[in-house]
Amino acid sequence: MTIRLLPPDLVNRIAAGEVVERPASAVKELVENALDAGATRIEVMLREGGRSLILVEDDGAGMTPGELELAVERHATSKLPDDDLVHIATLGFRGEALPSIGAVSRLTLASRKRGADSAWSLALEAGAKGRPQPAALAQGTRVEVRDLFFATPARLKFLKAPRTELGHAEEVVKRLAMAHPEVAFTLRDETRVLFRYPAPGGDLVGGPEAARLARLGAIMGRDFQENALALAAEREGIRLTGHVGLPTLNRATADQQFLFVNGRPVRDRLLQGAVRGAYQDFLARDRHPLVALFLDLPPEAVDVNVHPAKAEVRFRDSGLVRGLIVGAIRHALAEAGHRAATTVAGAALGAFRPETGWGGEPALAGAGRPSGFFQGNYGNWRGGAVPHRLAEAAAQAFAPLDGFDRPSARADAAPEAASPDAQRYPLGVARGQLHETYIVAQTADGIVIVDQHAAHERLVYERMKQALAETGVARQGLLIPEVVELEESAVARLVKRAPELAELGLVLEGFGPGAVVVREVPAMLGPTDVKGLVQDLADELAALGEALSLKERLEHVCGTMACHGSVRAGRRLTQPEMDALLRQMEATPHSGQCNHGRPTYVELKLADIERLFGRR
Ligand SMILES: Nc1ncnc2c1ncn2[C@@H]1O[C@H](COP(=O)(O)OP(=O)(O)O)[C@@H](O)[C@H]1O
Ligand SMILES: [Mg+2]
């Protein structure tokens, strides 16, 4: 066999295999080009999920006939003026998209350079380039891709049903639209408009942040818009902004987590892991928060040239980025204090509403209601035996809650005796206890129902966590150090993190290339499956670069102890005890949800109640 250089059209078709996996990837490249050209309005139209036609129109800078001819050449780009791959400020930079798409389809570009008095078009068919022709176009650029993959039948066979391909394209445009709220986007297929996101008017109140939140709301839903906390943090030139949902607004999958790096949508395990770490205290493992995070860093701090579709990036200092994200999210959640998602009240109202009119049973068992919502008893996660000493520690942590659980001389004081100011408290004044489980309080404009067990448990848990942070983790030496055999790479990862692990109470060292020896474990864990713990840790370190599962286990123990130390459902509380609980909740971070993201209280506004009774 002789070695030869491949002809350019074959090279382009091979490149297309990497860049253009399916119609959605072509859509992504074309919309990114429109954004790079400074468009303020981008319209996308697909026929048969993009298989027979992809049309992208923009009002950006446009191209001259000469530029049109160059644009479809391989490695021709206007975006690396200084041959500088380090300072990349555009979405594109490789000059590969147009020649790749043109190699496997019938591509027509029409464009009018800004300020020019005429438009030109250029056609490509399976890589064969035509000549520029005069065209009719008022402004910007219009790209038509017909019969994608007709020149590569093998790829064509892998396309899914039009509806599926359309769904992928929709995702792609939505992600780009989230990152660019200043640009108007429309997506349609042969029959209808799938979405239309307007650009904010010039007089918009609230500026860019309000515009972004409005765009996020249009895409992620009104629930998110109403129950999202704004973030803003900066460290060493890396800026993080965005919105994160309250823990009580959660999903079964992580597909409502959107991450952007310098305006580029990315899927990044590091970033996903950071989000998980930030919420781990407030959500069960199988529930996921909704977030939209935007990282802006100096181009030299991130390498965007590591993935063919640029869907992944590499950070120069990933630990710094992770820390910034975890810190900022935790801070925002702490600021939110006792807030629980408004969707909780919505779900409650839905459950209250009688479905069969008078005489019918209220639809308390209706579908769509959060499970366990009206149960004071969270038996299914009370879980795990707690070593005796730990139960004692829990009891201690529980005891000093001020004003709570102390015999009170005014136990029978009338609710009216509470100061009139109390109405101004966010959680109101306790008016009574129902079923020895729920505290009903009156606020300035509604009522609050508190699950006393869930609420108190959260208070104790927060207190224990604080103790953990302040006094460090107590260790327990193993009588016989345990040798755990692992893969060499896992051993290396663990040994590298040994000092940190020791801080968390786990003392280990290398034992030859394929094993570690564990000498001490966190006392809180009690009798532990050391091998399982170490193996899990090694896996987590590989996935996240942080000792998440050890912390998780510690906090799980905290949660279990807190649960045992808490005021169970079924205990009668006095008026001062109830008010003390409400005031503690207001003062305690994260008290709006229990350790598993279930709410500790619901609030019904008077307006909601009036609606229940048909007064509105
Ligand atoms: N919609 C557009 N408006 C203006 N110029 C465009 C547009 N699309 C492509 N171009 C020009 O064509 C060039 C090649 O595009 P492309 O193949 O996507 O490579 P890249 O985006 O990496 O530069 C771009 O650098 C740009 O100058
Ligand atoms: Mg491009």
XYZ file of C-alpha atoms and ligand atoms in Angstrom:
644
model
C 0.000 0.000 0.000
C 1.187 3.506 -0.732
C 0.602 6.468 1.527
C -1.256 9.367 -0.106
C -2.876 12.646 0.870
C -6.669 12.378 0.746
C -8.559 14.648 -1.655
C -10.187 17.671 0.052
C -13.817 16.567 -0.435
C -13.049 13.268 1.284
C -11.245 15.109 4.100
C -14.318 17.300 4.543
C -16.638 14.337 4.645
C -14.478 12.721 7.319
C -14.480 15.959 9.307
C -18.255 16.151 8.922
C -18.465 12.821 10.679
C -17.086 14.465 13.792
C -18.662 17.890 13.626
C -22.091 17.019 12.258
C -23.464 14.021 14.048
C -27.125 14.779 13.371
C -29.308 17.699 12.263
C -29.092 19.248 15.728
C -25.311 19.558 15.402
C -25.679 21.451 12.123
C -28.270 23.699 13.761
C -25.856 24.342 16.621
C -23.025 25.357 14.295
C -25.235 27.644 12.212
C -26.834 29.374 15.201
C -23.394 29.832 16.770
C -22.203 31.445 13.545
C -25.171 33.814 13.669
C -24.354 34.726 17.277
C -20.688 35.261 16.394
C -21.868 37.576 13.598
C -23.598 39.769 16.191
C -27.183 38.894 15.289
C -30.026 40.288 17.421
C -32.642 38.027 15.803
C -32.216 34.376 14.791
C -34.901 32.286 13.115
C -34.579 28.531 12.668
C -36.852 26.331 10.582
C -36.646 22.560 10.227
C -38.460 20.198 7.912
C -38.637 16.475 8.776
C -36.595 17.068 11.897
C -33.912 18.741 9.793
C -33.366 15.858 7.417
C -34.828 17.534 4.350
C -34.304 21.170 5.357
C -32.541 23.283 7.955
C -32.959 27.024 7.520
C -31.179 29.550 9.748
C -31.637 33.284 9.199
C -29.945 36.086 11.097
C -29.578 39.859 11.000
C -25.842 39.806 11.756
C -22.825 41.327 10.007
C -23.181 39.339 6.774
C -20.526 38.440 4.179
C -19.236 39.832 0.890
C -19.153 37.500 -2.142
C -15.426 36.982 -1.549
C -16.014 36.110 2.069
C -18.768 33.679 1.053
C -16.287 31.818 -1.127
C -13.747 31.654 1.655
C -16.245 30.738 4.368
C -16.907 27.327 2.810
C -13.215 26.494 2.538
C -11.774 24.216 5.157
C -9.900 25.962 7.986
C -11.049 29.377 6.785
C -12.230 31.559 9.655
C -12.486 35.221 10.544
C -12.264 34.422 14.242
C -8.580 33.871 14.924
C -7.182 37.183 13.683
C -3.918 36.803 15.630
C -3.408 33.056 15.219
C -4.103 32.915 18.937
C -5.777 29.733 20.165
C -5.511 30.831 23.784
C -7.731 33.914 23.763
C -10.854 32.554 22.117
C -13.806 34.908 22.540
C -16.095 33.502 19.834
C -18.178 30.339 19.736
C -16.508 29.190 16.520
C -12.794 29.237 15.699
C -11.924 26.153 13.683
C -13.387 27.123 10.324
C -14.762 23.625 9.920
C -18.527 23.848 10.185
C -19.537 25.227 6.798
C -17.200 23.032 4.690
C -18.211 19.982 6.734
C -21.932 20.613 6.364
C -21.418 21.479 2.686
C -19.596 18.193 2.110
C -22.564 16.056 3.098
C -25.584 18.116 1.943
C -26.862 20.689 -0.532
C -25.852 23.965 1.111
C -26.882 27.448 0.009
C -25.590 30.587 1.701
C -27.121 33.985 1.000
C -25.700 37.044 2.678
C -25.627 40.799 2.611
C -22.662 42.484 4.201
C -23.769 45.214 6.584
C -23.775 48.506 4.666
C -23.569 46.804 1.242
C -26.249 47.585 -1.353
C -26.715 44.057 -2.613
C -26.804 40.447 -1.449
C -25.019 37.390 -2.866
C -25.520 33.700 -2.662
C -23.282 30.664 -3.020
C -24.247 27.005 -3.386
C -22.377 23.806 -2.539
C -23.473 20.308 -3.411
C -21.679 17.435 -1.708
C -18.635 19.678 -1.483
C -18.706 20.931 -5.110
C -18.626 24.721 -4.959
C -20.615 26.975 -7.317
C -19.961 30.667 -8.087
C -21.412 33.623 -6.174
C -24.719 34.803 -7.648
C -26.699 37.985 -6.961
C -29.477 37.298 -4.498
C -32.383 39.043 -2.787
C -31.910 39.504 0.940
C -32.576 42.595 3.049
C -29.892 41.990 5.666
C -27.773 39.409 7.457
C -27.272 35.814 6.406
C -29.545 32.982 5.404
C -28.219 29.427 5.398
C -30.166 26.602 3.783
C -29.114 22.996 4.333
C -31.083 20.564 2.168
C -30.889 16.769 2.251
C -28.370 16.485 5.042
C -26.216 13.336 4.749
C -27.476 12.532 1.234
C -23.784 12.217 0.354
C -23.082 9.862 3.281
C -25.823 7.212 3.202
C -24.323 5.336 6.160
C -24.877 8.344 8.422
C -28.334 8.885 6.990
C -29.340 5.447 8.213
C -28.593 6.401 11.799
C -31.025 9.299 11.883
C -33.939 8.814 14.241
C -37.579 9.691 13.678
C -38.124 13.341 12.657
C -39.781 14.054 15.979
C -36.699 12.832 17.874
C -34.300 14.814 15.705
C -36.480 17.886 16.107
C -36.344 17.416 19.876
C -32.543 17.398 19.821
C -32.458 20.552 17.715
C -34.915 22.196 20.082
C -32.616 21.450 23.029
C -29.659 22.925 21.201
C -31.413 26.186 20.323
C -32.876 26.505 23.809
C -29.463 26.180 25.424
C -27.990 28.848 23.180
C -31.040 31.044 23.814
C -30.496 30.761 27.573
C -26.973 32.050 27.194
C -28.088 34.945 24.973
C -31.221 36.565 26.376
C -30.446 39.741 24.431
C -31.109 37.910 21.152
C -34.588 36.978 19.884
C -34.996 33.334 18.852
C -37.696 31.525 16.912
C -37.878 27.819 16.132
C -40.495 26.323 13.835
C -41.130 23.173 11.864
C -43.251 22.691 8.761
C -46.500 23.186 10.655
C -46.033 25.361 13.708
C -43.906 27.659 15.839
C -42.277 25.569 18.592
C -41.113 28.623 20.493
C -40.538 32.298 20.117
C -38.406 34.144 22.655
C -38.514 37.889 22.169
C -35.538 40.113 22.886
C -36.084 42.401 25.863
C -37.246 45.910 25.026
C -34.770 48.737 25.560
C -36.731 50.093 28.541
C -36.678 46.832 30.433
C -36.764 47.305 34.188
C -34.144 45.345 36.050
C -31.497 45.274 33.322
C -29.652 42.234 32.021
C -30.312 40.111 35.091
C -34.083 40.527 34.754
C -33.790 39.773 31.040
C -31.897 36.606 31.781
C -34.344 35.463 34.433
C -37.255 36.143 32.077
C -35.547 34.041 29.376
C -34.805 31.253 31.865
C -38.432 31.360 32.942
C -39.596 31.038 29.343
C -37.420 27.964 28.883
C -37.272 26.272 32.301
C -40.785 27.193 33.366
C -42.540 29.716 35.591
C -42.012 27.572 38.670
C -38.298 28.006 38.225
C -38.584 31.724 37.652
C -40.580 32.147 40.866
C -38.488 29.814 42.989
C -34.975 30.611 41.847
C -32.283 32.360 43.830
C -29.898 34.710 42.070
C -26.164 33.996 42.382
C -23.185 36.241 41.926
C -19.673 35.365 43.039
C -16.176 36.059 41.849
C -12.789 34.639 42.664
C -9.454 35.219 40.952
C -11.023 36.642 37.828
C -13.577 33.831 37.521
C -17.140 35.083 37.695
C -20.179 32.958 38.423
C -23.721 34.230 37.925
C -27.052 32.581 37.337
C -30.037 31.210 39.151
C -30.532 28.103 41.259
C -33.841 26.607 42.343
C -34.903 26.147 45.937
C -34.306 22.556 47.057
C -38.036 21.995 47.476
C -38.334 22.443 43.706
C -36.677 19.270 42.512
C -36.795 16.647 39.782
C -36.096 12.964 39.310
C -33.396 13.671 36.695
C -30.641 16.225 36.259
C -31.820 17.351 32.826
C -32.907 20.746 34.118
C -29.340 21.687 35.007
C -27.793 24.054 32.531
C -24.185 25.112 32.591
C -22.472 27.705 30.456
C -18.827 28.616 30.174
C -18.135 31.944 28.483
C -21.545 31.848 26.821
C -21.024 28.291 25.589
C -23.397 25.529 26.747
C -21.330 22.667 28.149
C -21.912 19.338 29.803
C -19.226 18.966 32.360
C -18.940 16.316 35.026
C -16.948 18.630 37.217
C -19.691 21.253 37.149
C -22.446 18.676 37.623
C -20.555 17.224 40.569
C -20.212 20.688 42.092
C -23.972 21.233 41.863
C -24.589 17.871 43.466
C -22.136 18.681 46.239
C -23.764 22.038 46.929
C -27.228 20.520 47.316
C -26.324 17.209 48.895
C -27.452 18.409 52.292
C -30.914 19.305 51.153
C -31.889 16.650 48.691
C -32.168 12.912 48.642
C -29.630 11.273 46.331
C -32.206 10.533 43.668
C -33.615 14.072 43.471
C -32.040 16.850 41.420
C -32.258 20.626 41.652
C -32.914 22.988 38.734
C -30.042 25.336 37.991
C -28.731 27.634 35.277
C -25.128 28.619 35.954
C -22.984 30.942 33.894
C -19.236 30.920 34.358
C -17.195 33.692 32.825
C -13.462 33.323 32.973
C -10.491 34.775 31.164
C -10.074 32.749 27.950
C -6.634 31.590 29.048
C -8.127 29.934 32.158
C -10.133 27.449 30.125
C -9.418 25.290 27.083
C -12.458 25.054 24.809
C -10.596 23.114 22.136
C -10.913 19.636 23.646
C -14.125 18.277 22.102
C -15.204 18.004 18.443
C -18.558 19.664 19.126
C -17.057 21.871 21.859
C -19.543 20.421 24.351
C -16.825 19.932 26.944
C -14.144 22.230 28.255
C -11.081 21.908 30.427
C -10.322 24.302 33.271
C -6.804 25.294 34.227
C -7.753 25.204 37.909
C -10.762 22.960 38.286
C -10.592 22.949 42.092
C -11.029 26.709 42.130
C -14.039 26.532 39.806
C -15.636 23.785 41.831
C -15.111 25.650 45.091
C -16.600 28.804 43.624
C -19.738 26.979 42.501
C -20.275 25.028 45.707
C -19.634 28.104 47.846
C -21.910 30.395 45.845
C -24.816 27.946 45.752
C -24.563 27.170 49.455
C -24.427 30.862 50.245
C -27.527 31.568 48.172
C -29.404 28.692 49.795
C -28.417 29.884 53.257
C -29.609 33.408 52.429
C -32.934 31.974 51.383
C -33.317 30.828 54.964
C -36.652 29.227 55.578
C -38.107 29.818 52.111
C -39.838 26.819 50.564
C -40.935 26.675 46.949
C -44.307 28.217 46.110
C -45.022 25.036 44.187
C -45.428 23.383 47.574
C -48.440 25.560 48.377
C -49.706 24.960 44.848
C -49.543 21.211 45.350
C -51.290 21.607 48.695
C -54.086 23.644 47.153
C -54.508 21.063 44.436
C -54.888 18.435 47.106
C -57.372 20.477 49.121
C -59.658 21.269 46.271
C -62.739 19.028 46.414
C -63.029 17.337 43.035
C -66.585 16.081 43.208
C -68.263 19.119 44.693
C -70.154 18.999 47.986
C -70.340 15.597 49.581
C -67.374 14.297 47.630
C -64.193 13.277 49.339
C -61.505 15.928 49.148
C -58.923 14.560 46.720
C -56.307 13.984 49.376
C -55.009 10.859 47.738
C -54.868 12.510 44.313
C -52.010 11.871 41.934
C -49.428 14.608 41.532
C -49.359 15.308 45.246
C -45.857 14.976 46.682
C -45.836 11.590 48.356
C -45.668 11.651 52.104
C -46.749 15.250 52.054
C -49.448 15.011 54.666
C -47.771 12.353 56.729
C -46.038 13.368 59.896
C -44.159 10.120 59.868
C -41.174 9.750 57.579
C -40.608 6.201 58.681
C -39.013 5.058 55.463
C -35.872 7.094 55.908
C -35.446 7.078 59.635
C -33.032 4.321 58.730
C -29.918 2.769 60.225
C -29.079 1.867 63.799
C -27.356 4.689 65.660
C -24.590 3.806 68.076
C -25.528 4.606 71.642
C -22.991 7.384 72.170
C -24.211 9.111 69.072
C -27.786 9.064 70.225
C -26.597 10.791 73.364
C -24.770 13.400 71.385
C -27.923 13.937 69.406
C -29.952 14.383 72.541
C -27.459 16.989 73.690
C -27.535 18.869 70.475
C -31.268 18.806 70.666
C -31.638 19.988 74.248
C -30.488 23.594 74.125
C -32.940 24.857 71.516
C -33.916 28.086 73.245
C -37.334 28.438 74.734
C -38.297 25.101 73.346
C -39.168 21.964 75.250
C -38.896 23.749 78.596
C -41.853 23.505 80.938
C -43.588 26.806 80.679
C -45.719 28.602 83.206
C -47.619 30.243 80.370
C -48.393 27.050 78.605
C -52.054 27.863 78.531
C -51.654 31.520 77.577
C -54.250 32.588 75.061
C -52.923 33.040 71.518
C -54.129 36.638 71.638
C -51.507 37.296 74.299
C -48.806 37.208 71.639
C -47.449 40.611 70.748
C -49.213 42.262 67.815
C -45.771 42.630 66.222
C -45.673 38.905 65.860
C -47.919 39.173 62.828
C -44.926 40.593 61.032
C -42.908 37.411 61.510
C -42.608 35.556 58.208
C -43.974 32.390 59.774
C -46.556 34.231 61.885
C -48.009 33.512 65.323
C -48.951 29.985 66.350
C -52.707 29.639 66.735
C -52.945 25.996 67.550
C -51.766 22.471 67.062
C -53.697 19.894 65.081
C -53.459 16.142 65.472
C -50.447 16.636 67.750
C -48.454 16.948 64.531
C -49.135 20.220 62.755
C -48.756 23.747 64.021
C -51.119 26.251 62.438
C -49.910 29.848 62.478
C -51.414 33.101 61.317
C -49.278 35.462 59.240
C -50.055 38.985 58.061
C -51.633 37.722 54.870
C -52.258 34.017 55.219
C -51.754 30.866 57.232
C -48.782 28.593 57.706
C -48.967 24.902 58.520
C -45.779 23.438 59.988
C -44.881 19.780 60.224
C -43.381 19.910 63.708
C -41.313 16.774 63.349
C -39.761 17.708 60.024
C -39.112 21.260 61.172
C -37.513 20.351 64.436
C -35.401 17.690 62.869
C -33.991 20.250 60.484
C -33.116 22.602 63.317
C -31.243 19.867 65.169
C -29.484 18.732 62.028
C -28.204 22.231 61.256
C -26.943 22.499 64.809
C -25.093 19.202 64.630
C -23.509 20.106 61.349
C -22.237 23.293 62.886
C -20.702 21.310 65.739
C -19.076 19.061 63.199
C -17.583 22.071 61.449
C -16.408 23.788 64.624
C -14.912 20.979 66.631
C -13.756 18.777 63.786
C -14.484 15.148 63.235
C -13.596 12.748 66.015
C -11.626 9.688 64.892
C -11.733 6.166 66.086
C -8.590 4.012 65.793
C -9.041 0.534 64.365
C -7.741 -2.238 66.625
C -6.368 -4.015 63.611
C -5.544 -1.676 60.718
C -7.395 -2.828 57.643
C -5.695 -3.405 54.330
C -7.887 -2.682 51.319
C -6.803 -3.781 47.863
C -7.601 -1.420 45.010
C -6.538 -0.541 41.503
C -3.275 1.362 41.338
C -4.896 4.520 40.048
C -7.439 4.435 42.877
C -4.657 4.023 45.442
C -2.808 6.984 43.946
C -5.919 9.163 44.133
C -6.608 8.248 47.749
C -3.024 8.749 48.862
C -2.942 12.155 47.192
C -5.990 13.202 49.211
C -4.831 11.567 52.461
C -4.399 14.846 54.413
C -7.934 15.970 53.532
C -9.366 12.588 54.326
C -7.644 12.702 57.707
C -9.437 15.984 58.410
C -12.684 14.192 57.779
C -11.616 11.471 60.173
C -10.292 8.836 57.798
C -6.595 8.057 58.256
C -5.011 5.914 55.566
C -1.713 5.476 53.769
C -0.371 3.658 50.757
C 0.485 -0.026 51.176
C 2.433 -0.971 48.110
C 1.132 -0.029 44.675
C -2.175 -1.931 44.876
C -3.478 -1.373 48.401
C -4.011 1.118 51.213
C -3.984 0.510 54.918
C -6.708 2.217 56.958
C -5.777 3.064 60.546
C -8.576 5.325 61.795
C -12.178 6.006 60.723
C -14.632 8.775 61.663
C -16.044 7.887 65.090
C -19.501 9.073 64.059
C -19.778 6.325 61.512
C -19.718 3.637 64.188
C -18.842 0.115 63.045
C -18.073 0.629 59.380
C -17.607 -1.441 56.292
C -14.151 0.045 55.763
C -13.563 -1.630 52.430
C -16.874 -0.397 51.039
C -16.232 3.118 52.290
C -12.746 3.276 50.780
C -13.890 1.790 47.494
C -16.785 4.277 47.237
C -14.424 7.106 48.056
C -11.998 6.076 45.349
C -14.863 5.975 42.839
C -16.127 9.366 43.941
C -12.654 10.862 43.744
C -12.376 9.615 40.197
C -15.734 11.112 39.284
C -15.657 14.356 41.201
C -12.162 15.014 42.434
C -13.531 15.482 45.930
C -14.229 13.388 48.999
C -17.939 13.770 48.644
C -19.138 10.426 49.858
C -17.282 10.573 53.152
C -18.896 13.921 53.950
C -22.150 12.547 52.714
C -21.912 9.623 55.089
C -21.105 11.878 58.006
C -24.010 14.097 57.231
C -26.233 11.127 56.800
C -25.338 10.095 60.337
C -26.133 13.624 61.473
C -29.478 13.339 59.771
C -30.262 10.020 61.400
C -29.300 11.302 64.835
C -31.214 14.507 64.356
C -34.235 12.467 63.499
C -33.948 10.496 66.722
C -33.445 13.618 68.772
C -36.384 15.420 67.240
C -39.839 16.197 68.430
C -41.829 13.337 67.045
C -45.175 13.805 65.540
C -47.744 13.072 68.202
C -46.398 15.289 70.976
C -48.564 18.081 72.321
C -46.794 21.453 72.312
C -47.531 24.531 74.364
C -48.105 27.924 72.814
C -44.625 29.280 73.714
C -43.043 26.071 72.435
C -44.801 26.445 69.123
C -43.836 30.104 68.759
C -40.260 29.268 69.734
C -40.145 26.659 67.000
C -41.400 29.180 64.425
C -38.821 31.785 65.489
C -36.042 29.182 65.357
C -37.082 28.197 61.878
C -36.915 31.793 60.719
C -33.419 32.126 62.165
C -32.036 28.843 60.853
C -30.617 28.384 57.399
C -32.326 25.813 55.182
C -35.229 25.310 57.557
C -37.773 25.383 54.716
C -37.086 21.780 53.868
C -36.155 18.640 55.714
C -32.894 16.860 54.908
C -34.498 15.221 51.924
C -35.954 18.237 50.185
C -39.464 17.777 51.529
C -41.019 20.933 52.892
C -41.206 21.570 56.616
C -44.112 23.954 56.199
C -46.639 25.171 53.661
C -47.986 28.651 53.393
C -51.417 29.467 52.040
C -52.058 33.100 51.225
C -55.469 34.538 52.037
C -55.936 35.002 48.311
C -55.426 31.251 47.815
C -57.885 30.439 50.550
C -60.427 32.828 49.103
C -60.021 31.075 45.790
C -60.665 27.741 47.491
C -64.010 29.065 48.677
C -64.852 30.598 45.341
C -64.628 34.121 46.716
C -62.292 35.117 43.905
N -24.159 33.700 9.800
C -22.977 34.236 9.475
N -22.832 35.577 9.398
C -21.635 36.126 9.061
N -20.521 35.407 8.807
C -20.592 34.070 8.871
C -21.813 33.408 9.212
N -21.584 32.075 9.187
C -20.280 31.911 8.874
N -19.668 33.107 8.678
C -18.261 33.314 8.306
O -17.760 32.094 7.811
C -16.606 31.674 8.517
C -16.553 30.163 8.590
O -17.613 29.645 9.410
P -17.457 28.247 10.093
O -17.158 27.237 9.053
O -18.616 28.003 10.970
O -16.144 28.393 10.958
P -15.901 29.215 12.304
O -17.222 29.604 12.870
O -15.167 28.271 13.164
O -15.066 30.406 11.900
C -16.731 32.369 9.852
O -15.459 32.574 10.454
C -17.422 33.671 9.493
O -16.479 34.636 9.084
Mg -18.795 28.303 13.105
